[in-house]
Coordinates of C-alpha atoms and ligand atoms in Angstrom, one line a residue:
M1 CA 126.5 -114.9 -121.4
T2 CA 130.2 -115.5 -120.5
A3 CA 131.0 -116.0 -116.9
D4 CA 133.6 -113.4 -117.0
T5 CA 131.8 -110.1 -116.6
I6 CA 134.7 -107.5 -116.2
A7 CA 134.5 -106.1 -119.6
I8 CA 130.6 -106.1 -119.6
N9 CA 130.6 -104.3 -116.3
R10 CA 133.0 -101.7 -117.3
R11 CA 130.6 -100.7 -120.0
R12 CA 127.8 -100.5 -117.5
D13 CA 128.8 -97.1 -116.3
L14 CA 125.7 -96.6 -114.4
F15 CA 126.7 -93.7 -112.0
S16 CA 129.3 -91.7 -114.1
G17 CA 129.9 -88.1 -112.9
Q18 CA 128.9 -89.1 -109.3
R19 CA 131.5 -88.6 -106.5
A20 CA 130.1 -91.3 -104.3
V21 CA 127.6 -94.3 -104.8
W22 CA 125.8 -96.6 -102.4
L23 CA 126.5 -100.3 -103.0
F24 CA 124.1 -102.9 -101.6
G25 CA 125.9 -106.2 -100.5
Y26 CA 123.9 -109.4 -99.6
G27 CA 126.5 -112.1 -99.7
S28 CA 130.2 -112.0 -99.0
L29 CA 130.1 -108.2 -99.4
I30 CA 128.3 -108.2 -96.0
F31 CA 131.0 -109.8 -94.0
K32 CA 134.3 -109.2 -96.1
A33 CA 134.6 -105.5 -96.9
D34 CA 138.0 -105.6 -98.5
F35 CA 137.6 -102.1 -100.1
P36 CA 137.6 -98.6 -98.9
W37 CA 134.2 -97.2 -97.9
L38 CA 133.0 -93.7 -96.7
Q39 CA 130.0 -95.0 -94.7
R40 CA 128.4 -98.2 -94.0
C41 CA 124.9 -99.2 -92.7
P42 CA 122.3 -101.9 -92.8
A43 CA 119.9 -101.7 -95.6
R44 CA 117.2 -103.6 -97.4
I45 CA 116.0 -103.9 -100.9
R46 CA 112.5 -104.9 -102.1
G47 CA 111.6 -107.5 -104.6
W48 CA 114.6 -109.9 -104.3
V49 CA 115.4 -113.0 -102.4
R50 CA 119.0 -114.4 -101.6
R51 CA 119.6 -117.8 -103.0
F52 CA 122.8 -120.2 -103.2
W53 CA 122.2 -120.6 -106.8
Q54 CA 125.4 -119.3 -108.4
G55 CA 128.4 -121.3 -109.1
S56 CA 131.8 -120.2 -107.8
H57 CA 134.8 -121.2 -109.8
D58 CA 137.2 -118.6 -108.7
H59 CA 136.6 -117.9 -104.9
R60 CA 134.8 -120.9 -103.1
G61 CA 135.4 -123.6 -105.8
T62 CA 137.4 -124.5 -108.8
P63 CA 136.5 -124.8 -112.5
E64 CA 136.5 -128.5 -112.0
S65 CA 134.5 -128.5 -108.9
P66 CA 132.6 -125.3 -108.5
G67 CA 131.2 -124.1 -105.1
R68 CA 127.9 -122.3 -104.4
V69 CA 127.6 -118.6 -103.6
V70 CA 124.5 -116.4 -103.4
T71 CA 122.9 -114.2 -105.9
L72 CA 119.5 -112.4 -106.0
V73 CA 116.3 -113.9 -107.5
P74 CA 113.3 -111.8 -108.3
R75 CA 110.5 -112.4 -105.8
P76 CA 107.7 -109.8 -105.6
E77 CA 106.9 -108.8 -101.9
A78 CA 110.2 -110.1 -100.6
V79 CA 112.7 -108.0 -98.7
C80 CA 116.3 -108.7 -98.6
V81 CA 118.4 -107.4 -95.8
G82 CA 122.1 -106.6 -96.4
M83 CA 124.7 -104.0 -95.9
A84 CA 125.1 -100.8 -97.8
Y85 CA 128.4 -99.0 -98.4
R86 CA 129.0 -95.4 -99.6
I87 CA 131.9 -95.8 -102.1
T88 CA 133.7 -93.8 -104.6
P89 CA 133.5 -94.9 -108.3
D90 CA 137.2 -95.8 -108.4
V91 CA 136.3 -98.8 -106.0
F92 CA 134.3 -100.4 -109.1
E93 CA 137.5 -101.8 -110.6
H94 CA 138.3 -103.8 -107.6
L95 CA 134.5 -105.0 -107.2
D96 CA 134.3 -105.8 -110.8
F97 CA 137.3 -108.2 -110.5
R98 CA 136.0 -109.6 -107.2
E99 CA 132.5 -110.2 -108.7
K100 CA 133.8 -111.2 -112.1
N101 CA 132.4 -114.7 -112.2
G102 CA 128.8 -113.9 -113.5
Y103 CA 127.9 -110.9 -111.6
L104 CA 126.6 -107.8 -113.4
R105 CA 126.1 -104.2 -112.1
F106 CA 122.5 -103.1 -111.6
T107 CA 120.9 -100.1 -110.3
T108 CA 118.5 -100.5 -107.3
E109 CA 116.5 -98.7 -104.8
M110 CA 117.4 -99.4 -101.3
Q111 CA 116.3 -98.4 -97.9
L112 CA 119.0 -97.5 -95.4
A113 CA 118.8 -98.3 -91.7
H114 CA 117.6 -94.9 -90.7
G115 CA 114.9 -95.0 -93.2
Q116 CA 116.4 -92.9 -96.0
E117 CA 115.6 -94.2 -99.5
A118 CA 118.8 -94.3 -101.8
Q119 CA 119.6 -95.3 -105.3
G120 CA 122.6 -97.5 -105.6
L121 CA 124.4 -100.4 -107.2
V122 CA 124.0 -104.1 -106.7
Y123 CA 126.0 -107.1 -108.2
I124 CA 123.5 -109.7 -109.4
A125 CA 124.3 -113.1 -111.2
T126 CA 121.4 -113.7 -113.5
E127 CA 120.4 -117.0 -114.7
D128 CA 121.8 -116.5 -118.2
N129 CA 125.5 -116.5 -117.0
A130 CA 127.7 -119.6 -117.6
A131 CA 128.4 -120.1 -114.1
Y132 CA 124.8 -120.2 -112.9
L133 CA 123.8 -123.5 -111.2
G134 CA 120.1 -122.7 -110.1
P135 CA 117.9 -124.4 -107.6
A136 CA 118.5 -127.9 -106.0
P137 CA 117.3 -129.5 -102.8
E138 CA 118.7 -128.0 -99.6
Q139 CA 120.6 -131.2 -98.8
E140 CA 122.3 -131.3 -102.2
I141 CA 123.3 -127.6 -102.0
A142 CA 124.7 -128.2 -98.4
A143 CA 126.7 -131.2 -99.5
Q144 CA 128.2 -129.3 -102.6
I145 CA 129.1 -126.4 -100.2
A146 CA 130.5 -129.0 -97.6
R147 CA 133.1 -130.5 -100.3
S148 CA 133.9 -127.3 -102.1
S149 CA 136.8 -124.9 -101.5
G150 CA 138.8 -122.5 -103.7
P151 CA 141.3 -119.6 -103.6
S152 CA 139.3 -117.6 -101.2
G153 CA 138.8 -120.5 -98.7
A154 CA 136.3 -123.1 -97.9
N155 CA 132.7 -122.9 -99.2
S156 CA 131.4 -123.8 -95.8
E157 CA 133.2 -120.7 -94.2
Y158 CA 131.2 -118.5 -96.8
L159 CA 127.9 -119.9 -95.7
L160 CA 128.6 -120.0 -91.9
R161 CA 130.0 -116.4 -92.0
L162 CA 127.0 -115.2 -94.0
A163 CA 124.5 -116.7 -91.6
E164 CA 126.5 -115.3 -88.6
A165 CA 126.3 -111.8 -90.2
L166 CA 122.6 -112.1 -91.0
R167 CA 121.9 -112.9 -87.4
E168 CA 123.9 -109.8 -86.5
L169 CA 121.7 -107.7 -88.8
D170 CA 118.6 -109.4 -87.3
A171 CA 117.7 -110.5 -90.8
E172 CA 115.2 -113.4 -91.4
D173 CA 116.5 -115.7 -94.3
S174 CA 115.1 -119.3 -94.1
H175 CA 117.0 -120.4 -97.1
V176 CA 120.5 -119.4 -95.6
F177 CA 119.5 -120.7 -92.1
A178 CA 118.2 -123.9 -93.4
L179 CA 121.4 -124.5 -95.4
E180 CA 123.4 -123.7 -92.4
R181 CA 121.5 -126.4 -90.3
C182 CA 122.1 -128.9 -93.1
L183 CA 125.8 -128.1 -93.2
R184 CA 126.3 -128.4 -89.5
G185 CA 124.4 -131.8 -89.8
L186 CA 127.0 -132.9 -92.4
Q187 CA 129.9 -131.4 -90.6
P188 CA 129.3 -131.6 -86.9
A189 CA 132.6 -129.9 -86.1
A190 CA 132.1 -127.1 -88.6
G191 CA 132.3 -123.5 -87.2
Ligands
SIN201 C1 127.2 -109.6 -102.6 O1 127.7 -109.9 -101.6 O2 126.6 -108.5 -102.7 C2 127.4 -110.4 -103.9 C3 127.6 -111.8 -103.8 C4 129.0 -112.1 -103.2 O3 130.0 -111.4 -103.5 O4 129.0 -113.0 -102.3

């Protein structure tokens, strides 16, 4: 599958006719909400874990030197904590552009902070997209993040801001926090 998912996502019209939709954010969508939203609250989804396995050519890296950003990987029993936003469907155009490097719209069940179950949308980069990098040892992932940067800024900033946002949400995420420790070891002055 091509890495540019804009056209594919336009055809994945999963919530047509609805006036507002819940969007589940688990990566930069937690700490960088550059779109209008009606409501926002912490949320969780079951059966997925967050992993720095997606390449970033357009935000935190370049085509020649991609960075690494998060996607979701299926894992039965796992719970992924993130942030849910109630948005109007006209925001999809902005989101499709922002998430165009391999992410596809999927529907998901999510549990909102106050216990309410909701159906909504999540952007996931599956392993068949051209920008997918997959697993690697933590030290290698952290080293790639340490040396990468792109139009949206340093890849290290993405990792550090995500780790900070997850702490604010009281979310346990051993993968992200281990990478944060590795990164700080490589770059004692970072953050
Ligand atoms: C997300 O945050 O939900 C998707 C991944 C990203 O944009 O970092």
